[in-house]
Coordinates of C-alpha atoms in Angstrom, one line a residue:
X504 CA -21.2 -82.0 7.9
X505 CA -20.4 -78.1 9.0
X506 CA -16.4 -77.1 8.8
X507 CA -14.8 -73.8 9.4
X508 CA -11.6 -72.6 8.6
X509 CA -10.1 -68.8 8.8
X510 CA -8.5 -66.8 6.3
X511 CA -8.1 -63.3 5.4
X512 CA -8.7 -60.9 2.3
X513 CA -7.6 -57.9 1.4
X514 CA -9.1 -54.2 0.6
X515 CA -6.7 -51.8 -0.4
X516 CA -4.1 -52.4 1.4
X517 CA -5.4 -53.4 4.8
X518 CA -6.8 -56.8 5.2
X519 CA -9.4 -58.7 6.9
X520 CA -10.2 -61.8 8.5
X521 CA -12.5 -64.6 6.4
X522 CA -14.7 -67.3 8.1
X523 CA -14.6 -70.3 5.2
X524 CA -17.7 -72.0 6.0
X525 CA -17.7 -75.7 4.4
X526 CA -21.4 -77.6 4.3
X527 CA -21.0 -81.1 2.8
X528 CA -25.2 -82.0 2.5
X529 CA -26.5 -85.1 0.7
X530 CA -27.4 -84.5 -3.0
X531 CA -26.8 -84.4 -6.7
X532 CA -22.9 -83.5 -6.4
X533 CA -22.6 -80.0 -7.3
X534 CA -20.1 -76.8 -5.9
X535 CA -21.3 -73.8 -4.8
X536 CA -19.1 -70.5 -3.3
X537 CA -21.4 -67.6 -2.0
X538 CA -20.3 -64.7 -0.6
X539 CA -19.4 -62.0 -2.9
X540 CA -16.3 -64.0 -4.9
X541 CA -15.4 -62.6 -7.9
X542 CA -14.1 -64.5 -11.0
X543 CA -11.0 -65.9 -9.6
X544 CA -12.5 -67.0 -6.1
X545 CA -15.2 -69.3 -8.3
X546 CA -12.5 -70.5 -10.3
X547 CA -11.3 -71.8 -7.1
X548 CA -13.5 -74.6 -7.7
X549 CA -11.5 -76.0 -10.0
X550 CA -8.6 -75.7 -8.9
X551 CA -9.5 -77.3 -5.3
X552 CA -11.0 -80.2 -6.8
X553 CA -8.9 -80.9 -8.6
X554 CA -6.0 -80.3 -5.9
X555 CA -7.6 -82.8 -3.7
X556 CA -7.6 -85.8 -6.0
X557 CA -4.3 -85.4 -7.2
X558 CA -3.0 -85.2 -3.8
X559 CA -4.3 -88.9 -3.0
X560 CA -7.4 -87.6 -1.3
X561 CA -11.0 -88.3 -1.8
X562 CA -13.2 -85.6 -3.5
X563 CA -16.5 -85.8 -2.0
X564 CA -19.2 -86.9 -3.6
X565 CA -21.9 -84.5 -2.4
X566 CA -23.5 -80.9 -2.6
X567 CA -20.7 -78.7 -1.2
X568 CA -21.7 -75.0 -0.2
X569 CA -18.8 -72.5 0.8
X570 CA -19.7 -69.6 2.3
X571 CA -17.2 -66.5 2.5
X572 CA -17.7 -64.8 5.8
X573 CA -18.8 -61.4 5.9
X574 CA -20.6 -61.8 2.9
X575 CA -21.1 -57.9 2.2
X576 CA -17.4 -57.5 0.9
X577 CA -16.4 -58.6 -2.4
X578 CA -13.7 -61.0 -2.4
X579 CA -10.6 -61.2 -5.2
X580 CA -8.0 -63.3 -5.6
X581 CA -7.0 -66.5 -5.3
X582 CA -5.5 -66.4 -1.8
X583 CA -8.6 -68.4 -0.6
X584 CA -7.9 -71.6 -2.4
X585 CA -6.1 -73.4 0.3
X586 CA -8.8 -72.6 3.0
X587 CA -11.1 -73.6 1.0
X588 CA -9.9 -77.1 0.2
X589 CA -9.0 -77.6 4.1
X590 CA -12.3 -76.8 4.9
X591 CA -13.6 -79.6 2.7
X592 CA -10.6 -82.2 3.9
X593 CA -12.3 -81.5 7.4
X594 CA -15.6 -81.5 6.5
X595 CA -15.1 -85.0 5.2
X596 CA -13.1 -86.3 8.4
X597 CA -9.6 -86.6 6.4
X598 CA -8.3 -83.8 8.8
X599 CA -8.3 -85.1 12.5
X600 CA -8.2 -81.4 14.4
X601 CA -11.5 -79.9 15.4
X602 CA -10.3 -76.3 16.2
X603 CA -8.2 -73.7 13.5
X604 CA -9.1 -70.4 15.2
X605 CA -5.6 -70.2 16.2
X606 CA -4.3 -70.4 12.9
X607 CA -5.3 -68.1 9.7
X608 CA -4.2 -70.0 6.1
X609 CA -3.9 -68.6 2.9
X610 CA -2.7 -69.8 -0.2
X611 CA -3.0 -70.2 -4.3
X612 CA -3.2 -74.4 -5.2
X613 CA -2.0 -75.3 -8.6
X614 CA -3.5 -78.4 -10.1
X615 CA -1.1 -80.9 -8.8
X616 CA -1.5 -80.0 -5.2
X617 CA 1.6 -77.3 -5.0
X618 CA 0.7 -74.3 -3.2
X619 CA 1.4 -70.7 -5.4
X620 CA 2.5 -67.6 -3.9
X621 CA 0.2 -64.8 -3.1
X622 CA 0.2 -60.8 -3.2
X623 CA -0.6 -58.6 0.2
X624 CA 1.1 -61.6 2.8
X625 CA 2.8 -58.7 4.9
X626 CA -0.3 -56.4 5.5
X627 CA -2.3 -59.9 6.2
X628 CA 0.3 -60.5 8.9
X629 CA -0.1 -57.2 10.7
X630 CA -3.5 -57.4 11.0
X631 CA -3.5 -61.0 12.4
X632 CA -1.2 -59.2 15.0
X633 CA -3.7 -56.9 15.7
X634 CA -6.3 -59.2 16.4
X635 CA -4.1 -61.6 18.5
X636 CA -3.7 -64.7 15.9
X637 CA -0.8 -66.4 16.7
X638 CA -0.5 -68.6 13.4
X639 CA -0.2 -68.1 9.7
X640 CA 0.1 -71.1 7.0
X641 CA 1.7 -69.1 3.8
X642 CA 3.3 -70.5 1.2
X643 CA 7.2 -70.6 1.4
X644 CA 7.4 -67.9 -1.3
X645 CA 5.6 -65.5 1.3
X646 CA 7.3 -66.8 4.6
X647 CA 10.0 -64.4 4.3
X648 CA 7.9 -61.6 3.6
X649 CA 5.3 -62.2 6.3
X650 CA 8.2 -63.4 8.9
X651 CA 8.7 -59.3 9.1
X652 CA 6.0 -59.1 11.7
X653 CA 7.1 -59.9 14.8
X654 CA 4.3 -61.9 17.4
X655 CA 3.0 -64.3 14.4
X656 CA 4.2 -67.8 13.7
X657 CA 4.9 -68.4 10.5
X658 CA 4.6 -71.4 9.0
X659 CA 5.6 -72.1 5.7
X660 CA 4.3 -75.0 3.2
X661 CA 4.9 -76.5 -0.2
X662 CA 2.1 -78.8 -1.0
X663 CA -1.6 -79.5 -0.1
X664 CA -0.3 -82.7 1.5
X665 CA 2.0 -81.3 3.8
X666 CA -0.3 -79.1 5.3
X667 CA -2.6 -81.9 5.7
X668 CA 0.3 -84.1 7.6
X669 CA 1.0 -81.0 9.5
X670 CA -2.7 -80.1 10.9
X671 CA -2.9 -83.9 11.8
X672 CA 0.1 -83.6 13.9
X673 CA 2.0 -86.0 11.7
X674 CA 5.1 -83.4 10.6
X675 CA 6.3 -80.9 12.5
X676 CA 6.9 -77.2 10.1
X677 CA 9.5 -74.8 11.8
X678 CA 8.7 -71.4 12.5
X679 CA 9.7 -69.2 9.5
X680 CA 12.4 -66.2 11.5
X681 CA 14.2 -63.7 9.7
X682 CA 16.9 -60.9 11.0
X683 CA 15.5 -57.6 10.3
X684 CA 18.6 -55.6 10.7
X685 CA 19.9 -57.8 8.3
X686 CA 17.5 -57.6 5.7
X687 CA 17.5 -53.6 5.7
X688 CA 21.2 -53.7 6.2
X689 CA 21.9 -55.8 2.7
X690 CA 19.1 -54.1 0.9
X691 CA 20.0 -50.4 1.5
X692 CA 22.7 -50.6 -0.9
X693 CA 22.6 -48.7 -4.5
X694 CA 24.5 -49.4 -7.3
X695 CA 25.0 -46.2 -8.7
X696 CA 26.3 -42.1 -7.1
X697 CA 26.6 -38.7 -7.7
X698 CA 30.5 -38.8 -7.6
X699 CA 29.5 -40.6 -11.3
X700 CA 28.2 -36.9 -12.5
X701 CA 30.6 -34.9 -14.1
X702 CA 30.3 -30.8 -13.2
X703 CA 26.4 -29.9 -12.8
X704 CA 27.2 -28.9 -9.0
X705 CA 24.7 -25.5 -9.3
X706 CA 22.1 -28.7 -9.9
X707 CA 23.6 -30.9 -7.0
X708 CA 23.2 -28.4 -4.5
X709 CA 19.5 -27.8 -5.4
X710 CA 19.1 -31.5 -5.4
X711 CA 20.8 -31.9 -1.8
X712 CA 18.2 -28.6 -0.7
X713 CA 15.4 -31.1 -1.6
X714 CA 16.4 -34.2 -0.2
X715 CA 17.4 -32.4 3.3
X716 CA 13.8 -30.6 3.0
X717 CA 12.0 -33.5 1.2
X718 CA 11.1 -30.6 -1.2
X719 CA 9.5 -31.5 -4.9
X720 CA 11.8 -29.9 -8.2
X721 CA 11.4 -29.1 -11.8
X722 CA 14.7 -29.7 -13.7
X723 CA 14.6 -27.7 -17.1
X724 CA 17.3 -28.3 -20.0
X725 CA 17.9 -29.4 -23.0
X726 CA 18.0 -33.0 -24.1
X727 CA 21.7 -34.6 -23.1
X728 CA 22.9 -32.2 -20.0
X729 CA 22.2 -35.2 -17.1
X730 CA 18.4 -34.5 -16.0
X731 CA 17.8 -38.1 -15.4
X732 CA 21.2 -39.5 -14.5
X733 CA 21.0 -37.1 -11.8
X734 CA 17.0 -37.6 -10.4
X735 CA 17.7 -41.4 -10.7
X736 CA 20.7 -40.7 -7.7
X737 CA 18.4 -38.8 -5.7
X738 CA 17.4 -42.1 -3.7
X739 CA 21.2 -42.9 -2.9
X740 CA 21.3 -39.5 -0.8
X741 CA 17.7 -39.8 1.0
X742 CA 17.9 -41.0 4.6
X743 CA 17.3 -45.0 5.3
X744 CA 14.2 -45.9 5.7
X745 CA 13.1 -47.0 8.9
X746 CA 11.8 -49.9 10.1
X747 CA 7.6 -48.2 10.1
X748 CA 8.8 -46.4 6.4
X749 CA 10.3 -50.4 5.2
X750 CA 6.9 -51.7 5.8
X751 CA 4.4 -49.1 4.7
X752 CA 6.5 -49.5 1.3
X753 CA 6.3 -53.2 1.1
X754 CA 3.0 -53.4 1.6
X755 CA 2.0 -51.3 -1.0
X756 CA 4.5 -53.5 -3.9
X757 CA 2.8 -56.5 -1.3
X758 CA -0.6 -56.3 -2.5
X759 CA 0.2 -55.3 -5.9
X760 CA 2.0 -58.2 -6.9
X761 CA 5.4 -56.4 -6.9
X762 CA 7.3 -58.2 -3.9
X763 CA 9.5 -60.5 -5.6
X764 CA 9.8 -63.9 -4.3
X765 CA 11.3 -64.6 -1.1
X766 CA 12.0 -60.7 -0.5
X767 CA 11.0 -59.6 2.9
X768 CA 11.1 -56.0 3.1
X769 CA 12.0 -53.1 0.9
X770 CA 14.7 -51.2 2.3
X771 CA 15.5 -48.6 -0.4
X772 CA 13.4 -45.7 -1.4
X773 CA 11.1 -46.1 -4.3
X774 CA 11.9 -45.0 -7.3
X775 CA 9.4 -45.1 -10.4
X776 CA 9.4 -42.9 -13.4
X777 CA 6.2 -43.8 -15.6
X778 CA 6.0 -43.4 -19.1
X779 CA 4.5 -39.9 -20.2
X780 CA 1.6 -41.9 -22.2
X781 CA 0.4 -43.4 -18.1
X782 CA -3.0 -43.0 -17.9
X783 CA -4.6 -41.2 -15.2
X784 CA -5.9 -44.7 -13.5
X785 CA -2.2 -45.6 -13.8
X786 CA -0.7 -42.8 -12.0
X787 CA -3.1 -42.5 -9.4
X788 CA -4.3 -45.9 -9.1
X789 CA -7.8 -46.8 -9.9
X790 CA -9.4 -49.7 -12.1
X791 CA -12.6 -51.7 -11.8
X792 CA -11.0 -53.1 -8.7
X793 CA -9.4 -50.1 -7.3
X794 CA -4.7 -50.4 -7.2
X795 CA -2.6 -48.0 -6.1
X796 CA -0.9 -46.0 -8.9
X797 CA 2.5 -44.7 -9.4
X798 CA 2.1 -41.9 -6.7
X799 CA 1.7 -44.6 -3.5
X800 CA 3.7 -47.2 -5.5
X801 CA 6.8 -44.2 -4.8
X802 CA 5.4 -43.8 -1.2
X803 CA 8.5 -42.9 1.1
X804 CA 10.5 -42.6 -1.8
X805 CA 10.2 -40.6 -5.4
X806 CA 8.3 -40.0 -8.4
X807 CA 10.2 -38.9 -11.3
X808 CA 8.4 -37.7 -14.5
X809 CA 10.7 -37.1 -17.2
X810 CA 9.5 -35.3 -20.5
X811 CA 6.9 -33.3 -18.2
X812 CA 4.9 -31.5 -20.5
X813 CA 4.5 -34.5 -22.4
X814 CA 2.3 -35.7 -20.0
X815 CA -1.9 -35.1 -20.8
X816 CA -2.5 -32.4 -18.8
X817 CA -5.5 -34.0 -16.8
X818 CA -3.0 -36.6 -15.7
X819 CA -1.0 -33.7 -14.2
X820 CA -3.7 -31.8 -12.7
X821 CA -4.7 -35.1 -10.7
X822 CA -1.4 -34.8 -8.9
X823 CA -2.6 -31.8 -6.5
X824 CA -4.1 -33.9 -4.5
X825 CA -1.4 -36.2 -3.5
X826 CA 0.8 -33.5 -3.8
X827 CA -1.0 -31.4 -0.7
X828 CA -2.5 -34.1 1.4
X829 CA 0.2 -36.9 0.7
X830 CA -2.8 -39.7 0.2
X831 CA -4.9 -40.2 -2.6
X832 CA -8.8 -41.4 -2.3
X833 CA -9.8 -43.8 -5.5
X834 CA -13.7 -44.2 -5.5
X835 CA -15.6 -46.8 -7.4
X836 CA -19.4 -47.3 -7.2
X837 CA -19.2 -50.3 -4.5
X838 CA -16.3 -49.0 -2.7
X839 CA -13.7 -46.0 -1.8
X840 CA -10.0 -46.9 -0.8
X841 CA -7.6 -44.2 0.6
X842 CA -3.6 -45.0 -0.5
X843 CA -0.8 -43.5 1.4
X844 CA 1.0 -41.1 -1.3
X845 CA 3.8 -39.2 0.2
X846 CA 6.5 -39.1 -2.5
X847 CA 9.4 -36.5 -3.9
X848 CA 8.5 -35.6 -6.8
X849 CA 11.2 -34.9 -9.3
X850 CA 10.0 -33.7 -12.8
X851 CA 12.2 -32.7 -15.9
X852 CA 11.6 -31.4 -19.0
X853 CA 12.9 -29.5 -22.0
X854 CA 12.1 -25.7 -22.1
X855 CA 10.9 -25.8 -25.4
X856 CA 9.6 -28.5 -28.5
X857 CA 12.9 -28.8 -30.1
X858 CA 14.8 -28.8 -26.6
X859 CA 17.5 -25.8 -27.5
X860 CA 15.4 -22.2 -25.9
X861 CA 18.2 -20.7 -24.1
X862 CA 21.2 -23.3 -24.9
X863 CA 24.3 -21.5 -26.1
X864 CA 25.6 -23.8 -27.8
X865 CA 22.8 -24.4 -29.9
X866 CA 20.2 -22.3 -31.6
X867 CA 16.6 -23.1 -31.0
X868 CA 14.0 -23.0 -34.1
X869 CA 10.7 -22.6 -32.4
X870 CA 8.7 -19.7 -32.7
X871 CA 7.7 -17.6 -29.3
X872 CA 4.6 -19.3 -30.0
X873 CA 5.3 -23.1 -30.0
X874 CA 7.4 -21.9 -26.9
X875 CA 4.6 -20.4 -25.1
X876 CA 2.6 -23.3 -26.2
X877 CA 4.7 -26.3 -25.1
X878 CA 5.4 -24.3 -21.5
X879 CA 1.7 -24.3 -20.7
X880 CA 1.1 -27.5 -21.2
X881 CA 2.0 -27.6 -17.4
X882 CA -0.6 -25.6 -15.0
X883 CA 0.2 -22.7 -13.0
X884 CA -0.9 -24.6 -9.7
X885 CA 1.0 -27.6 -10.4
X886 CA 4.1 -25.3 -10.9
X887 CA 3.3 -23.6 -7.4
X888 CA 2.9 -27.3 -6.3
X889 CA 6.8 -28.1 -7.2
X890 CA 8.9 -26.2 -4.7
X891 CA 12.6 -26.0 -6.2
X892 CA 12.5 -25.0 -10.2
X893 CA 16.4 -25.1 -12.1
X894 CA 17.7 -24.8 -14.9
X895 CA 20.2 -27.7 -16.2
X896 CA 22.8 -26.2 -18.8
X897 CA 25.0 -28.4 -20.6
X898 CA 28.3 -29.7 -18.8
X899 CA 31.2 -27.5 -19.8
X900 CA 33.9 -29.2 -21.8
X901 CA 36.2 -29.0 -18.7
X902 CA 34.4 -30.6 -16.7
X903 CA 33.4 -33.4 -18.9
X904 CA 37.2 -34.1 -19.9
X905 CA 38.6 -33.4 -16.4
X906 CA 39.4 -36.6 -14.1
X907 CA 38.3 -34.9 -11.5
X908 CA 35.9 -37.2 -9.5
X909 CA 32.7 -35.4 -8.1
X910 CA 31.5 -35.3 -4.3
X911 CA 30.1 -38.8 -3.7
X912 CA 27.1 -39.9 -2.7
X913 CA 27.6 -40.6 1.4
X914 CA 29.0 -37.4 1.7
X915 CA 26.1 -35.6 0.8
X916 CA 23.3 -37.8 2.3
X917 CA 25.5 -37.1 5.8
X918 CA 24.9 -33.6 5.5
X919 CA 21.1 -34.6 4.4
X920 CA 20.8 -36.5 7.4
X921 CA 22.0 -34.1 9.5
X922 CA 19.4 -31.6 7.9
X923 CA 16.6 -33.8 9.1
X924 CA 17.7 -34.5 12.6
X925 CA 17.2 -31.1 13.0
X926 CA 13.7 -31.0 11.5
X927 CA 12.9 -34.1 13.6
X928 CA 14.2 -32.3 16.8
X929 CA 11.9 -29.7 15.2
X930 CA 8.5 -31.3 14.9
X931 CA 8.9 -34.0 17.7
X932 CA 5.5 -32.6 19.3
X933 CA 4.1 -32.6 15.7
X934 CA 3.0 -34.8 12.7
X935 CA 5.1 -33.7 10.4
X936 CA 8.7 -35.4 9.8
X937 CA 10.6 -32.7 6.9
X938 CA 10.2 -28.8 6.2
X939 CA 7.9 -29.7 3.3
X940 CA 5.1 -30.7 5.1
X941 CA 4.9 -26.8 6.9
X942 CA 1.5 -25.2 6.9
X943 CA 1.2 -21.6 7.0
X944 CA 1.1 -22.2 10.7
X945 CA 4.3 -24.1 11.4
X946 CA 5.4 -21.3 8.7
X947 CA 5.1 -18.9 11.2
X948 CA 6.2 -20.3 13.9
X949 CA 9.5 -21.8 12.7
X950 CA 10.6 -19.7 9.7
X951 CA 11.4 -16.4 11.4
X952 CA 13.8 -14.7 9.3
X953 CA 15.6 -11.4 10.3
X954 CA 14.9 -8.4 9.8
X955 CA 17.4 -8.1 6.4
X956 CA 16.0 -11.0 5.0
X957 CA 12.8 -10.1 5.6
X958 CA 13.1 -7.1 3.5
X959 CA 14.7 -8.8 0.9
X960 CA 12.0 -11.2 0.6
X961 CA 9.0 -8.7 0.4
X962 CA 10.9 -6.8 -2.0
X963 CA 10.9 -10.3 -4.0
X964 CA 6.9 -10.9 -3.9
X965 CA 5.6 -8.1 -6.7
X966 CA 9.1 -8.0 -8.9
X967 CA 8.7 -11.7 -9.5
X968 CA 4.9 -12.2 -8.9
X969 CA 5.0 -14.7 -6.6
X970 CA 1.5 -16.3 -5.3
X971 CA 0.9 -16.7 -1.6
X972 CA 2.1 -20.4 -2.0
X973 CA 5.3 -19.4 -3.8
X974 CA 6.1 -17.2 -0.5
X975 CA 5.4 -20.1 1.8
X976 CA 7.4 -22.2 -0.4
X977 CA 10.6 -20.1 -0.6
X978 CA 10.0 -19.5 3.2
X979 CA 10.1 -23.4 3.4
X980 CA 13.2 -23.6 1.2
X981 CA 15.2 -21.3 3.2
X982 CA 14.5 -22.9 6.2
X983 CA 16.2 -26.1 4.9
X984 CA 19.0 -23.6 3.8
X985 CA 19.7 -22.6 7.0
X986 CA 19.4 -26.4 8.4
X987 CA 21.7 -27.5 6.2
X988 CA 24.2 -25.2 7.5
X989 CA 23.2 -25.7 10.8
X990 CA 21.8 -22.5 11.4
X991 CA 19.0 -21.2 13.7
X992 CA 18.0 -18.4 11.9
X993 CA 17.0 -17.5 7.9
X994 CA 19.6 -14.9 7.3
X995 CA 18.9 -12.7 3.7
X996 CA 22.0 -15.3 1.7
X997 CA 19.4 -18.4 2.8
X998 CA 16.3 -16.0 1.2
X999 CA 18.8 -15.1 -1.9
X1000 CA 19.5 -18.8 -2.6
X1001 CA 16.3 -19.6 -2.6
X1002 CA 14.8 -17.3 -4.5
X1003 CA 17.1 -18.6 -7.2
X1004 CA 14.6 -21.8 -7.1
X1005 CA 11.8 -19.4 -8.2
X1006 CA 13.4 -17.1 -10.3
X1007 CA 14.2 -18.9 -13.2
X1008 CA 11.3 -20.5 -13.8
X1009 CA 8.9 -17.1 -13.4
X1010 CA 11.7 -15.6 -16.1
X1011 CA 11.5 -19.0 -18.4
X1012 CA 7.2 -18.9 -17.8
X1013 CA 6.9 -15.0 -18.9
X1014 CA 8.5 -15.2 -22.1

């Protein structure tokens, strides 16, 4: 007896759609899964038999083949389970209903019949959209998650045995809906804000240059002055997310495992700051079976690497590529998977071993040496990578003491989004979405400063040695100057200001 049910796997994080072909075939009883599985899929075995018989069904008795449809592609996981032991129940003539094409069902059984969560539900559901399947069977812990994708009937279940009453027409299971303006609207709220920082406002003001332009920065300072209470606010003054942003995010944390239960979308910017001992696998993703790393894990949102030059410097240098092309490509000898990587990134660091090279307050015991040393530990290239470089000096007594409470939060991401409704007015015809993403061409043709500040800036290029990409890059920078003022034109205060971004790093990097 032939049975087929559909499913779906993933690679990366795009799916694809599984024919589970069942043969039940007289025989010494034995179980057999072909078709590329990996570990977990022949565990599966397993776990579906014993699934069936403690559901109060009858495990056949026969030589049972599964074949996993195409058979070229590797499959992981155990989101086949549940097809699997369908497949079988309808092979043997316990499930009534002849035809499943309409519906693709996924799902992890435990022992007793229950039916597990599983990772990468919300890409699965987009691509049964694209192909025009109308119905997915997901567990209940993935209902709300998949439920994002409008044009799919979502059905969730509990237990091998109500999926079996359900096929057979014996229960009825309500479509899963949720209200997506609800869900981003109750999870775009963050508990912390900037009006929480005391003084630092030199250090605001760079931050609010880089959220407006989506432009990366290098905080350097000694331990204590407020580096990472202020990158970890960064996120409350980033524009929402919208609705094509929510669900590139989710699906990344989707098929990683990182969706918690019952969570349907993502709706605040990532924020992830690895450990400076991550591997290089870890940041960029990688493995046996190729994951996305920390850089498309803070897709749409931001990467913050505190204690830079701690960081082994390969695992630095791999961040050009993400960096420029705003994806990274992970290639294994059976496969090659390209991850969206499009983050802020936000580094800090101290400017010297013992943390104290330039603090007034405190003397610093390194030699020029260890300084030189511990600064280039972090490449020229990646430093012309990082757009915005400033100093962070320690908060004046004042400021510390006063009850003065600072500028919150939603008045600076109003500006902020102000500053990119301009740049989206901007680049309508184009690609690109925030002053970052300028090529020398856009360059060109949208950072036209006057004449005055045109001077200035030339004048600039062989007293600080700045590279070609350093020009582009303060070009870049005053453009979100002037946006954030509202202005048309880069006037020579927007090339001043921005120089400042560049100047105190080439001054701290020559010493």
């Amino acid at each position: 007896m032939l049975a087929k049910v559909y499913s779906s796997a993933l690679t990366g994080v795009d799916a694809y759609p599984v024919e589970v072909e069942i043969d039940l075939a007289r025989g010494l009883p034995k179980f057999n899964i072909v078709g590329l599985p990996d570990a977990a899929v022949r565990e599966a075995k397993e776990r579906v038999s014993s699934a069936i018989k403690n559901s109060a069904f009858e495990f056949p008795t026969k030589k049972i083949t599964v074949n996993l449809a195409p058979a070229d592609i590797k499959k992981e996981g155990s989101s086949l389970d549940l097809s699997i032991a369908i497949g079988i129940l309808k092979a043997s003539g316990i499930l009534k209903k002849d035809e499943f094409r309409n519906y693709s069902i996924l799902g992890e059984l435990a022992l007793d019949g229950s039916v597990r969560r599983v990772n990468g539900a919300l890409p699965i559901a987009l691509d049964l959209k694209k192909r025009g399947v109308k119905g997915l069977i997901i567990p209940e812990e993935n209902a709300r998650e998949a439920s994002v994708v409008d044009d799919i009937d979502v059905f969730p279940i509990k237990s091998l045995i109500q999926i079996v009453q359900f096929l057979n027409g014996e229960v009825s299971i309500p479509v899963y809906k949720c209200n997506l303006k609800e869900v981003l609207r109750q999870s775009s709220i963050y508990d912390m804000d900037f009006s929480e920082v005391k003084g630092q406002e030199h250090v605001k003001r760079a931050l609010e240059i880089a959220a407006a332009g989506s432009h990366n920065i290098l905080m350097i300072g000694p331990p204590g002055v407020g580096k990472t209470m202020l990158a970890r606010r960064i996120p409350t003054i980033l524009p929402d997310l919208s609705l094509n942003e929510a669900i590139e995010t989710t699906k990344l944390h989707s098929v990683t495992g990182l969706l918690l239960a019952h969570q349907a979308l993502i709706g605040t910017r990532p924020f992830r700051s690895p450990h400076h001992t991550i591997s290089e696998a870890g940041l960029i993703g990688g493995g046996r079976i190729p994951r996305p790393g920390e850089v498309s894990l803070s897709h749409n949102g931001v990467l913050f690497l505190d204690e830079l030059s701690e960081f082994p410097r390969h695992v630095l240098e791999s961040l050009r590529q993400p960096l420029e092309d705003g994806m990274i490509t992970v290639s294994r000898a059976l496969t090659s998977v390209t991850y969206p990587a499009r983050f802020m990134l936000i580094a800090a660091m101290n400017p010297c071993p013992c943390g104290y090279f330039g603090d007034p307050g405190r003397e610093c015991s390194c030699t020029p040496l260890e300084i030189q040393k511990h600064l280039n530990k972090v490449s020229g290239p990646l430093l012309d990578r990082i757009d915005i470089h400033i100093e962070v000096a320690g908060v004046r007594r004042k400021d510390l003491l006063g009850k003065e409470v600072g500028e919150p939060s939603a008045q600076i991401k109003e500006r902020v989004d102000r500053a990119r409704a301009i740049q989206r007015e901007r680049f309508k015809k184009t690609t690109l979405y925030s002053n970052a993403q300028m090529n020398p061409k856009h360059i060109r043709r949208f950072c036209k400063p006057e004449k005055e500040a045109e001077e200035l800036l030339r004048s600039a290029i062989p007293q600080l040695r700045l590279s070609a990409r350093a020009y582009h890059k303060i070009l870049k920078i005053s453009r979100t100057i002037a946006d954030l003022e509202e202005k048309e034109k880069i006037n020579s205060s927007h090339i001043s200001e921005a120089l400042q971004y560049r100047y105190l790093d080439r001054e701290l990097w020559r010493r």
